[in-house]
Coordinates of C-alpha atoms in Angstrom, one line a residue:
M18 CA 16.2 4.4 -94.9
V19 CA 19.4 6.4 -94.5
S20 CA 19.4 9.0 -91.7
S21 CA 19.8 12.7 -92.7
F22 CA 22.1 13.2 -89.7
C23 CA 25.5 12.5 -91.2
W24 CA 29.0 12.1 -89.8
G25 CA 29.9 15.6 -90.9
C26 CA 27.3 17.1 -88.7
L27 CA 28.7 15.3 -85.7
T28 CA 32.2 16.6 -86.3
R29 CA 31.0 20.2 -86.4
L30 CA 29.6 20.0 -82.7
R31 CA 31.4 22.0 -80.0
P32 CA 33.5 20.1 -77.5
T33 CA 32.2 19.9 -73.9
P34 CA 33.8 22.6 -71.5
P35 CA 35.9 21.4 -68.7
A36 CA 34.4 20.9 -65.2
V37 CA 33.7 24.1 -63.3
I38 CA 34.4 22.5 -59.9
P39 CA 38.1 21.9 -59.3
P40 CA 39.2 18.5 -58.3
I41 CA 39.4 17.6 -54.6
S42 CA 42.9 17.9 -53.3
A43 CA 44.4 16.9 -50.0
P44 CA 44.4 19.7 -47.4
K45 CA 47.7 21.4 -46.9
A46 CA 49.4 22.0 -43.7
A47 CA 49.1 25.4 -42.0
S48 CA 52.2 27.5 -42.2
F49 CA 52.2 28.3 -38.5
H50 CA 52.7 24.7 -37.2
T51 CA 54.3 21.5 -38.2
S52 CA 51.4 19.0 -37.6
A53 CA 50.9 16.2 -40.0
V54 CA 48.5 16.6 -42.8
R55 CA 45.1 15.1 -41.8
L56 CA 43.4 12.8 -44.1
S57 CA 40.2 14.2 -45.6
V58 CA 38.6 10.8 -45.8
V59 CA 38.8 8.5 -42.8
K60 CA 38.6 4.9 -43.8
K61 CA 36.3 2.7 -41.8
K62 CA 37.9 -0.1 -39.9
Q63 CA 37.3 -3.3 -41.6
S64 CA 35.6 -5.7 -39.3
V65 CA 36.8 -9.2 -39.2
Q66 CA 34.1 -11.4 -40.6
G67 CA 35.4 -14.7 -39.4
G68 CA 36.9 -15.4 -36.0
R69 CA 39.9 -17.3 -35.2
F70 CA 40.0 -21.1 -34.9
R71 CA 37.4 -22.3 -32.4
E72 CA 36.5 -18.8 -31.4
S73 CA 32.8 -17.7 -31.0
N74 CA 31.5 -14.8 -33.1
S75 CA 28.8 -13.8 -30.7
P76 CA 29.3 -10.5 -28.8
R77 CA 30.8 -10.8 -25.4
M78 CA 29.0 -9.2 -22.4
K79 CA 30.7 -8.2 -19.3
R80 CA 29.3 -9.9 -16.2
K81 CA 28.2 -7.6 -13.4
K82 CA 29.8 -8.0 -10.0
P83 CA 27.5 -9.7 -7.5
V84 CA 25.9 -7.2 -5.1
D85 CA 25.7 -8.1 -1.5
R86 CA 22.0 -7.7 -0.5
A87 CA 20.9 -7.5 3.0
R88 CA 18.9 -10.4 4.4
P89 CA 15.2 -9.8 4.4
P90 CA 13.6 -9.4 7.8
A91 CA 11.9 -12.4 9.3
V92 CA 8.1 -12.9 9.3
G93 CA 6.5 -10.5 11.7
E94 CA 9.7 -8.5 12.4
R95 CA 8.4 -5.3 10.7
K96 CA 5.1 -5.5 12.6
A97 CA 6.9 -6.0 15.9
L98 CA 9.2 -3.0 15.2
R99 CA 6.2 -0.9 14.2
K100 CA 4.3 -1.8 17.4
R101 CA 7.3 -1.7 19.7
L102 CA 6.7 0.1 23.0
V103 CA 9.2 2.0 25.0
L104 CA 7.8 3.0 28.3
S105 CA 10.9 4.4 30.0
N106 CA 13.7 6.9 29.2
P107 CA 16.7 6.6 31.5
N108 CA 18.0 10.0 30.4
A109 CA 14.9 11.8 31.7
L110 CA 15.0 13.1 35.3
E111 CA 13.3 11.3 38.1
I112 CA 10.4 13.3 39.5
E113 CA 10.4 13.3 43.3
G114 CA 7.1 13.0 45.1
M115 CA 5.2 11.7 42.1
Q116 CA 2.1 9.9 43.2
D117 CA 0.6 6.8 41.6
V118 CA -2.9 6.0 40.4
S119 CA -4.8 4.5 43.4
A120 CA -8.3 4.3 44.8
E121 CA -7.6 7.6 46.7
T122 CA -5.8 9.6 44.1
M123 CA -8.2 9.0 41.3
V124 CA -11.1 10.8 43.1
D125 CA -9.0 13.6 44.8
P126 CA -10.0 17.0 43.2
R127 CA -6.8 18.6 44.6
L128 CA -4.7 16.6 42.1
R129 CA -6.4 18.1 39.1
G130 CA -3.8 19.3 36.7
S131 CA -1.0 17.1 38.1
V132 CA 0.4 13.9 36.6
L133 CA -0.1 10.6 38.3
G134 CA 2.3 7.7 37.6
L135 CA 1.1 4.2 36.6
P136 CA 2.2 1.6 39.2
V137 CA 4.9 -0.6 38.0
P138 CA 3.0 -3.9 38.7
M139 CA 0.1 -2.6 36.6
L140 CA 2.2 -2.1 33.5
T141 CA 2.2 -5.8 32.8
Q142 CA -1.6 -5.8 32.9
L143 CA -1.8 -2.7 30.7
R144 CA 0.6 -4.2 28.2
A145 CA -1.5 -7.4 28.1
V146 CA -4.7 -5.5 27.1
E147 CA -2.6 -3.4 24.6
A148 CA -3.6 -0.2 26.3
F149 CA -0.5 1.7 25.2
K150 CA -0.1 3.0 21.6
P151 CA 3.2 3.4 19.9
T152 CA 2.3 6.9 18.8
Q153 CA 2.0 8.2 22.3
G154 CA 4.9 9.9 24.0
W155 CA 5.7 7.4 26.7
S156 CA 9.3 7.1 25.7
I157 CA 10.4 10.6 26.6
F158 CA 9.7 10.3 30.4
R159 CA 11.3 8.4 33.1
R160 CA 8.1 6.4 33.8
P161 CA 4.7 6.5 32.3
G162 CA 2.1 8.8 33.8
T163 CA -1.2 10.5 32.9
V164 CA -2.5 14.0 33.6
V165 CA -5.6 14.3 35.8
R166 CA -8.2 16.4 34.0
Q167 CA -11.8 17.1 34.8
E168 CA -13.0 14.1 32.8
T169 CA -10.5 11.9 34.7
L170 CA -12.0 12.8 38.1
E171 CA -15.5 12.2 36.8
L172 CA -14.4 8.8 35.5
G173 CA -12.8 8.0 38.9
R174 CA -15.9 8.9 40.8
L175 CA -18.1 6.8 38.5
I176 CA -15.9 3.7 38.9
D177 CA -15.6 4.2 42.6
G178 CA -19.4 4.5 42.9
I179 CA -20.0 1.3 41.0
S180 CA -17.6 -0.6 43.1
D181 CA -18.4 0.7 46.6
E182 CA -21.5 0.4 48.6
G183 CA -24.0 3.1 47.8
E184 CA -26.8 4.0 45.5
N185 CA -24.6 3.6 42.4
K186 CA -23.4 0.1 43.3
G187 CA -24.0 -2.3 40.4
K188 CA -24.9 0.5 37.9
S189 CA -24.4 -0.1 34.1
V190 CA -23.0 3.0 32.3
K191 CA -22.4 3.2 28.5
K192 CA -20.5 6.0 26.8
I193 CA -19.1 6.7 23.3
V194 CA -16.0 8.9 23.5
T195 CA -15.4 11.3 20.7
G196 CA -13.2 14.4 20.1
V197 CA -10.7 16.0 17.8
R198 CA -7.4 14.4 17.0
G199 CA -5.0 14.5 19.9
S200 CA -7.7 15.2 22.5
G201 CA -6.7 12.1 24.6
K202 CA -9.4 9.6 23.7
S203 CA -7.1 6.6 23.8
V204 CA -5.4 7.8 27.0
H205 CA -8.9 8.2 28.6
L206 CA -9.5 4.6 27.9
L207 CA -6.2 3.7 29.5
Q208 CA -7.1 5.7 32.6
A209 CA -10.3 3.7 32.8
M210 CA -8.4 0.5 32.6
S211 CA -5.9 1.5 35.3
M212 CA -8.7 2.5 37.6
A213 CA -10.6 -0.8 36.9
F214 CA -7.5 -2.8 37.7
T215 CA -7.1 -0.9 40.9
K216 CA -10.7 -1.9 41.9
K217 CA -10.2 -5.5 40.8
W218 CA -12.6 -5.4 37.9
V219 CA -12.5 -7.7 34.8
V220 CA -11.4 -5.8 31.7
F221 CA -12.3 -6.8 28.1
T222 CA -10.6 -4.8 25.4
V223 CA -10.6 -4.6 21.6
P224 CA -7.6 -2.4 21.0
E225 CA -7.7 -2.5 17.2
P226 CA -11.2 -3.0 15.7
Q227 CA -9.7 -2.5 12.2
D228 CA -7.8 -5.9 12.5
L229 CA -11.2 -7.7 12.4
V230 CA -12.3 -6.2 9.1
I231 CA -9.2 -6.1 6.8
A232 CA -9.1 -9.9 6.1
H233 CA -6.0 -10.6 8.2
T234 CA -7.5 -13.3 10.3
G235 CA -9.4 -16.5 9.5
Y236 CA -13.1 -16.8 9.4
A237 CA -15.8 -19.4 8.8
P238 CA -19.6 -19.8 8.9
L239 CA -20.9 -20.1 12.4
S240 CA -22.9 -23.2 11.7
D241 CA -24.8 -24.9 8.9
E242 CA -28.1 -23.5 10.4
T243 CA -26.7 -19.9 10.2
P244 CA -24.5 -19.7 7.1
D245 CA -24.9 -15.9 7.0
L246 CA -23.1 -15.4 10.3
Y247 CA -19.4 -15.8 10.6
V248 CA -17.0 -16.5 13.4
Q249 CA -13.3 -15.5 13.8
N250 CA -11.8 -18.1 16.0
A251 CA -8.2 -16.7 16.0
A252 CA -9.4 -13.2 17.0
T253 CA -11.6 -14.7 19.7
A254 CA -8.7 -16.7 21.0
A255 CA -6.5 -13.5 21.1
L256 CA -9.2 -11.8 23.1
L257 CA -9.3 -14.6 25.6
S258 CA -5.5 -14.6 25.9
R259 CA -5.5 -10.8 26.7
T260 CA -8.3 -11.3 29.2
V261 CA -6.6 -14.1 31.1
S262 CA -3.2 -12.4 31.1
A263 CA -4.6 -9.1 32.5
N264 CA -7.2 -10.5 34.9
E265 CA -5.5 -13.7 36.0
E266 CA -5.6 -12.9 39.7
V267 CA -9.4 -12.2 39.7
L268 CA -10.2 -15.1 37.4
N269 CA -8.3 -17.5 39.6
G270 CA -10.5 -16.7 42.5
L271 CA -13.7 -17.5 40.6
K272 CA -14.9 -21.0 39.7
V273 CA -17.3 -22.3 37.1
S274 CA -20.9 -22.1 38.3
Q275 CA -23.0 -22.4 35.1
N276 CA -23.8 -25.3 32.8
H277 CA -22.1 -25.3 29.4
P278 CA -23.6 -28.0 27.2
A279 CA -21.4 -27.1 24.2
L280 CA -18.3 -27.7 26.3
K281 CA -19.5 -30.5 28.5
S282 CA -16.5 -32.8 27.7
A283 CA -13.9 -30.1 28.4
V284 CA -15.2 -28.5 31.5
K285 CA -14.2 -30.1 34.8
P286 CA -15.8 -29.7 38.2
G287 CA -14.1 -27.0 40.3
M288 CA -12.3 -25.4 37.3
T289 CA -11.4 -21.8 37.8
L290 CA -12.4 -19.2 35.2
A291 CA -8.8 -18.7 34.2
E292 CA -8.5 -22.4 33.3
F293 CA -11.8 -22.2 31.6
A294 CA -10.8 -19.3 29.4
R295 CA -7.5 -21.0 28.5
L296 CA -9.5 -23.8 26.8
G297 CA -10.3 -21.3 24.0
T298 CA -6.6 -20.4 23.5
Q299 CA -5.5 -24.0 23.3
D300 CA -8.2 -25.1 20.8
L301 CA -9.3 -22.5 18.3
A302 CA -12.3 -24.6 17.2
I303 CA -14.1 -23.9 20.5
A304 CA -12.8 -20.4 21.1
W305 CA -16.2 -18.8 20.5
N306 CA -18.1 -21.2 22.7
V307 CA -15.5 -20.6 25.5
F308 CA -16.0 -16.8 25.2
Q309 CA -19.8 -17.2 25.4
G310 CA -19.4 -19.4 28.4
L311 CA -17.0 -16.9 30.1
W312 CA -19.3 -14.0 29.5
S313 CA -22.2 -16.0 31.0
E314 CA -20.1 -16.8 34.0
L315 CA -19.1 -13.1 34.6
T316 CA -22.7 -11.8 34.2
A317 CA -24.3 -14.4 36.4
T318 CA -25.9 -13.4 39.6
S319 CA -26.5 -16.9 41.0
A320 CA -25.2 -20.4 40.4
A321 CA -26.9 -23.1 38.4
P322 CA -28.6 -25.9 40.4
G323 CA -26.1 -28.2 41.9
L324 CA -23.2 -25.7 41.6
E325 CA -23.9 -23.4 44.5
K326 CA -21.0 -24.6 46.5
D327 CA -18.2 -22.6 44.9
F328 CA -20.2 -19.6 43.7
K329 CA -18.8 -16.2 44.6
P330 CA -20.2 -12.8 43.5
R331 CA -18.9 -11.6 40.2
P332 CA -17.0 -8.3 40.0
P333 CA -17.9 -5.5 37.7
M334 CA -16.7 -5.4 34.1
L335 CA -15.1 -2.8 31.9
V336 CA -15.4 -3.2 28.1
T337 CA -13.5 -0.9 25.8
A338 CA -13.0 -0.6 22.0
D339 CA -10.8 2.0 20.3
G340 CA -11.8 2.9 16.7
L341 CA -15.5 2.1 16.5
A342 CA -16.0 3.4 12.9
H343 CA -14.3 0.4 11.3
W344 CA -17.2 -1.8 12.4
M345 CA -19.8 0.3 10.5
K346 CA -19.1 -0.8 6.9
D347 CA -18.4 -3.7 4.6
T348 CA -15.3 -5.7 5.4
Q349 CA -12.6 -7.1 3.1
Y350 CA -14.0 -10.6 3.6
R351 CA -16.1 -12.3 1.0
T352 CA -18.9 -14.8 0.9
T353 CA -18.9 -17.9 -1.3
E354 CA -20.5 -15.8 -4.0
L355 CA -17.6 -13.3 -3.7
K356 CA -19.9 -10.6 -2.1
P357 CA -18.5 -8.4 0.7
I358 CA -19.5 -9.3 4.2
H359 CA -20.8 -6.6 6.4
A360 CA -19.0 -6.2 9.8
H361 CA -22.3 -6.8 11.7
D362 CA -22.4 -10.3 10.2
F363 CA -19.5 -11.4 12.4
V364 CA -20.6 -12.7 15.8
F365 CA -17.5 -11.1 17.4
V366 CA -18.6 -7.6 16.3
R367 CA -22.3 -8.3 16.8
H368 CA -21.7 -9.3 20.4
F369 CA -19.9 -6.0 21.3
L370 CA -22.4 -3.9 19.4
S371 CA -25.3 -5.6 21.2
L372 CA -24.0 -4.2 24.5
L373 CA -25.1 -0.8 23.4
K374 CA -28.7 -1.9 23.6
P375 CA -30.4 -1.7 27.0
G376 CA -31.2 -4.9 28.8
T377 CA -34.7 -6.3 28.7
E378 CA -35.1 -8.4 31.9
K379 CA -31.8 -7.6 33.5
P380 CA -29.1 -4.9 32.9
T381 CA -26.3 -5.4 30.4
F382 CA -23.9 -5.7 33.3
P383 CA -25.9 -7.3 36.1
N384 CA -23.0 -7.0 38.5
G385 CA -22.2 -3.4 37.4
G386 CA -19.9 -2.3 34.7
L387 CA -18.7 0.4 32.3
L388 CA -18.8 0.4 28.5
L389 CA -16.4 2.8 26.8
Y390 CA -16.2 2.9 23.0
A391 CA -14.0 5.5 21.4
T392 CA -13.7 6.9 17.9
S393 CA -10.5 7.6 16.1
A394 CA -9.7 10.9 14.4
S395 CA -6.3 9.8 12.9
N396 CA -7.5 6.5 11.4
N397 CA -11.2 7.0 10.9
P398 CA -13.1 5.9 7.8
S399 CA -15.8 8.2 6.6
V400 CA -19.1 6.5 7.2
Y401 CA -22.1 8.8 6.8
S402 CA -24.5 6.4 8.6
F403 CA -22.2 6.3 11.6
D404 CA -22.1 10.1 11.8
V405 CA -25.9 10.3 11.7
A406 CA -26.1 7.6 14.4
L407 CA -23.8 9.6 16.7
K408 CA -25.9 12.7 16.3
Q409 CA -29.1 10.7 17.1
V410 CA -27.4 9.4 20.3
E411 CA -26.6 12.9 21.4
A412 CA -30.1 14.2 20.6
R413 CA -31.8 11.2 22.3
H414 CA -29.7 11.7 25.4
A415 CA -30.6 15.4 25.4
G416 CA -34.3 14.5 25.6
V417 CA -35.2 15.1 21.9
K418 CA -37.9 12.6 20.9
P419 CA -37.4 10.7 17.5
S420 CA -40.7 12.0 16.3
A421 CA -39.6 15.7 16.8
S422 CA -38.7 17.7 13.8
E423 CA -35.3 18.7 15.2
F424 CA -34.3 15.0 15.7
P425 CA -31.4 14.2 13.2
Q426 CA -32.4 12.1 10.3
A427 CA -30.4 10.6 7.5
D428 CA -30.7 12.1 4.0
P429 CA -33.2 9.9 2.1
Y430 CA -31.0 10.2 -1.1
S431 CA -27.7 9.4 0.7
G432 CA -28.1 5.6 0.7
A433 CA -27.5 5.4 4.5
D434 CA -27.0 2.0 6.0
Q435 CA -30.0 1.4 8.2
R436 CA -28.2 -1.4 10.0
V437 CA -25.7 1.0 11.4
I438 CA -28.4 3.5 12.6
D439 CA -30.4 0.7 14.2
A440 CA -27.3 -0.5 16.1
F441 CA -27.3 2.8 18.0
D442 CA -31.0 3.0 18.5
S443 CA -30.8 2.8 22.3
P444 CA -34.0 4.0 23.9
K445 CA -34.3 4.8 27.6
P446 CA -33.7 1.7 29.7
T447 CA -36.6 0.1 31.5
V448 CA -34.3 -1.8 33.9
A449 CA -33.2 -0.3 37.2
K450 CA -29.5 0.7 37.6
E451 CA -28.9 1.0 33.8
E452 CA -28.2 4.4 32.3
M453 CA -28.9 5.5 28.8
L454 CA -26.2 5.5 26.0
E455 CA -24.3 8.8 26.2
L456 CA -22.0 10.6 23.8
Q457 CA -19.0 12.1 25.6
T458 CA -16.9 14.7 23.7
L459 CA -13.4 15.4 24.9
S460 CA -12.1 18.9 24.4
G461 CA -8.8 20.6 25.4
L462 CA -7.3 21.0 28.8
S463 CA -8.1 24.1 30.8
R464 CA -5.3 26.6 31.4
D465 CA -4.6 25.3 34.9
E466 CA -4.4 21.7 33.6
A467 CA -2.2 22.8 30.8
R468 CA 0.2 24.5 33.2
G469 CA 0.5 21.4 35.3
F470 CA 1.0 19.3 32.2
L471 CA 3.8 21.5 30.9
E472 CA 5.4 21.7 34.4
Y473 CA 5.7 17.9 34.2
F474 CA 7.8 18.4 31.1
A475 CA 10.0 20.9 32.8
R476 CA 10.5 18.7 35.9
S477 CA 11.5 15.8 33.6
G478 CA 14.3 17.9 32.1
I479 CA 12.7 18.0 28.7
L480 CA 11.4 21.6 28.7
Q481 CA 13.8 24.4 29.7
E482 CA 11.6 27.5 29.8
N483 CA 10.4 29.9 32.5
I484 CA 6.8 28.7 32.9
N485 CA 4.5 31.6 33.8
E486 CA 0.9 32.6 33.0
E487 CA 1.8 34.5 29.9
W488 CA 3.9 31.7 28.4
V489 CA 1.3 29.0 29.3
G490 CA -1.4 31.1 27.7
E491 CA 0.6 31.4 24.5
K492 CA 1.1 27.6 24.2
W493 CA -2.5 27.0 25.2
S494 CA -3.6 29.1 22.3
L495 CA -1.1 27.5 19.9
A496 CA -2.4 24.1 20.9
G497 CA -5.9 24.9 19.7
G498 CA -7.4 25.6 23.1
G499 CA -5.4 23.1 25.1
V500 CA -5.5 20.0 22.9
I501 CA -3.2 17.7 24.9
G502 CA -1.7 16.1 21.8
E503 CA -0.6 19.5 20.5
L504 CA 0.7 20.5 23.9
E505 CA 2.9 17.5 24.0
K506 CA 4.4 18.5 20.7
L507 CA 5.2 21.9 22.0
G508 CA 6.5 20.7 25.3
R509 CA 8.9 18.0 23.9
R510 CA 10.9 20.6 21.9
L511 CA 14.1 20.7 23.9
R512 CA 15.7 24.1 24.1
T513 CA 19.2 24.6 25.5
M514 CA 20.1 27.8 27.3
A515 CA 22.9 29.8 25.8

């Protein structure tokens, strides 16, 4: 069929109008300068697809220059630097007429508020038992010294009474020292150690109870019969090493006078207690047996049959531990079922906590002694059961009966650990010459003691101020009522005169 749209119709159509947009032309140069005409379209640089002969096509990366890195510190170097002790400052002034701690000065009430120096030969013993702390300000004075406060005089009279002939001879005293941060709890223990060394006591110390619960030392079940109890041989050997180093003179004068079936092959006749204690440092497998044997030797009042020849009366003992709260919770150690082990399941901890209980047939220290456990305010875990136990100790010592309504009790919905509360359940002793467990709270220094302490800074050349009653009262108030740690911060700020 022929289309009706013919050729003639096509020829009568209008032609298409020209484009409205003008063609793109190259930009012209401006009339006020002679720069070259810029191209409107910049052609892309053609990349070479193929490389030259035997040349790689992969991108080239610039090598970084080697960086010289410092050599990492040796094993234990960081810990040694963190625990480094500096006990002398040669730039500080020498204080003329400064007295030392002795049997006479530690009970002299006229020296209250003054600072007594620690004898130089005793510094080795105090270092051995780790009595000094790196955070204490020993490095700003010419020689280490401690201020005599009211609690220091009471402590000196107590140690002097236990040592000398009198009604207090051979008494067993137990105290838990508490207080705010910077109140001088650790230094109070140091003062007790220095006095005990002066009186030729045997000193046992646990300077860092935290080290026994953070899984930094080896442990093992005590025996197949008691798989729930664990022993820490390395920690026990370290305790024996500290004890021998600090009390070597006293232990060398005493000889073995008891039978030790577990160490029958190692013990020789006529062996001194210093040689006996070194058996545990030489062989870690028998460290705990050696410690038990040494403790039985020092708490003996008579020799075993057949060993009466070399027996001598045993001296009193001082036992200290700084940071007691770390022993009141689960440790970082695990059982074979990966369950946490409680601190009281370690025989090391259990032994020192058992000393809080009164003796049944004989006192805890039959030859006399002092037990001083201190809490820590700067590194103190929050244990509710321990706080309740301390309140009960204070109430029990004040005469409040456990059946009374005002006696502190744990909240029944708090989930308190009954093992912790039972560890401090220390009733009135039934044995003579043994006192009840006491809670001692250290507060700040008095104004007179604070003035003597700040005058020690001035005489050392550290403090350049006119020390008078008004100035001392101001610093005493700023220090929270004479908190000795805050007074030290105020006194060590050196001010130069214009």
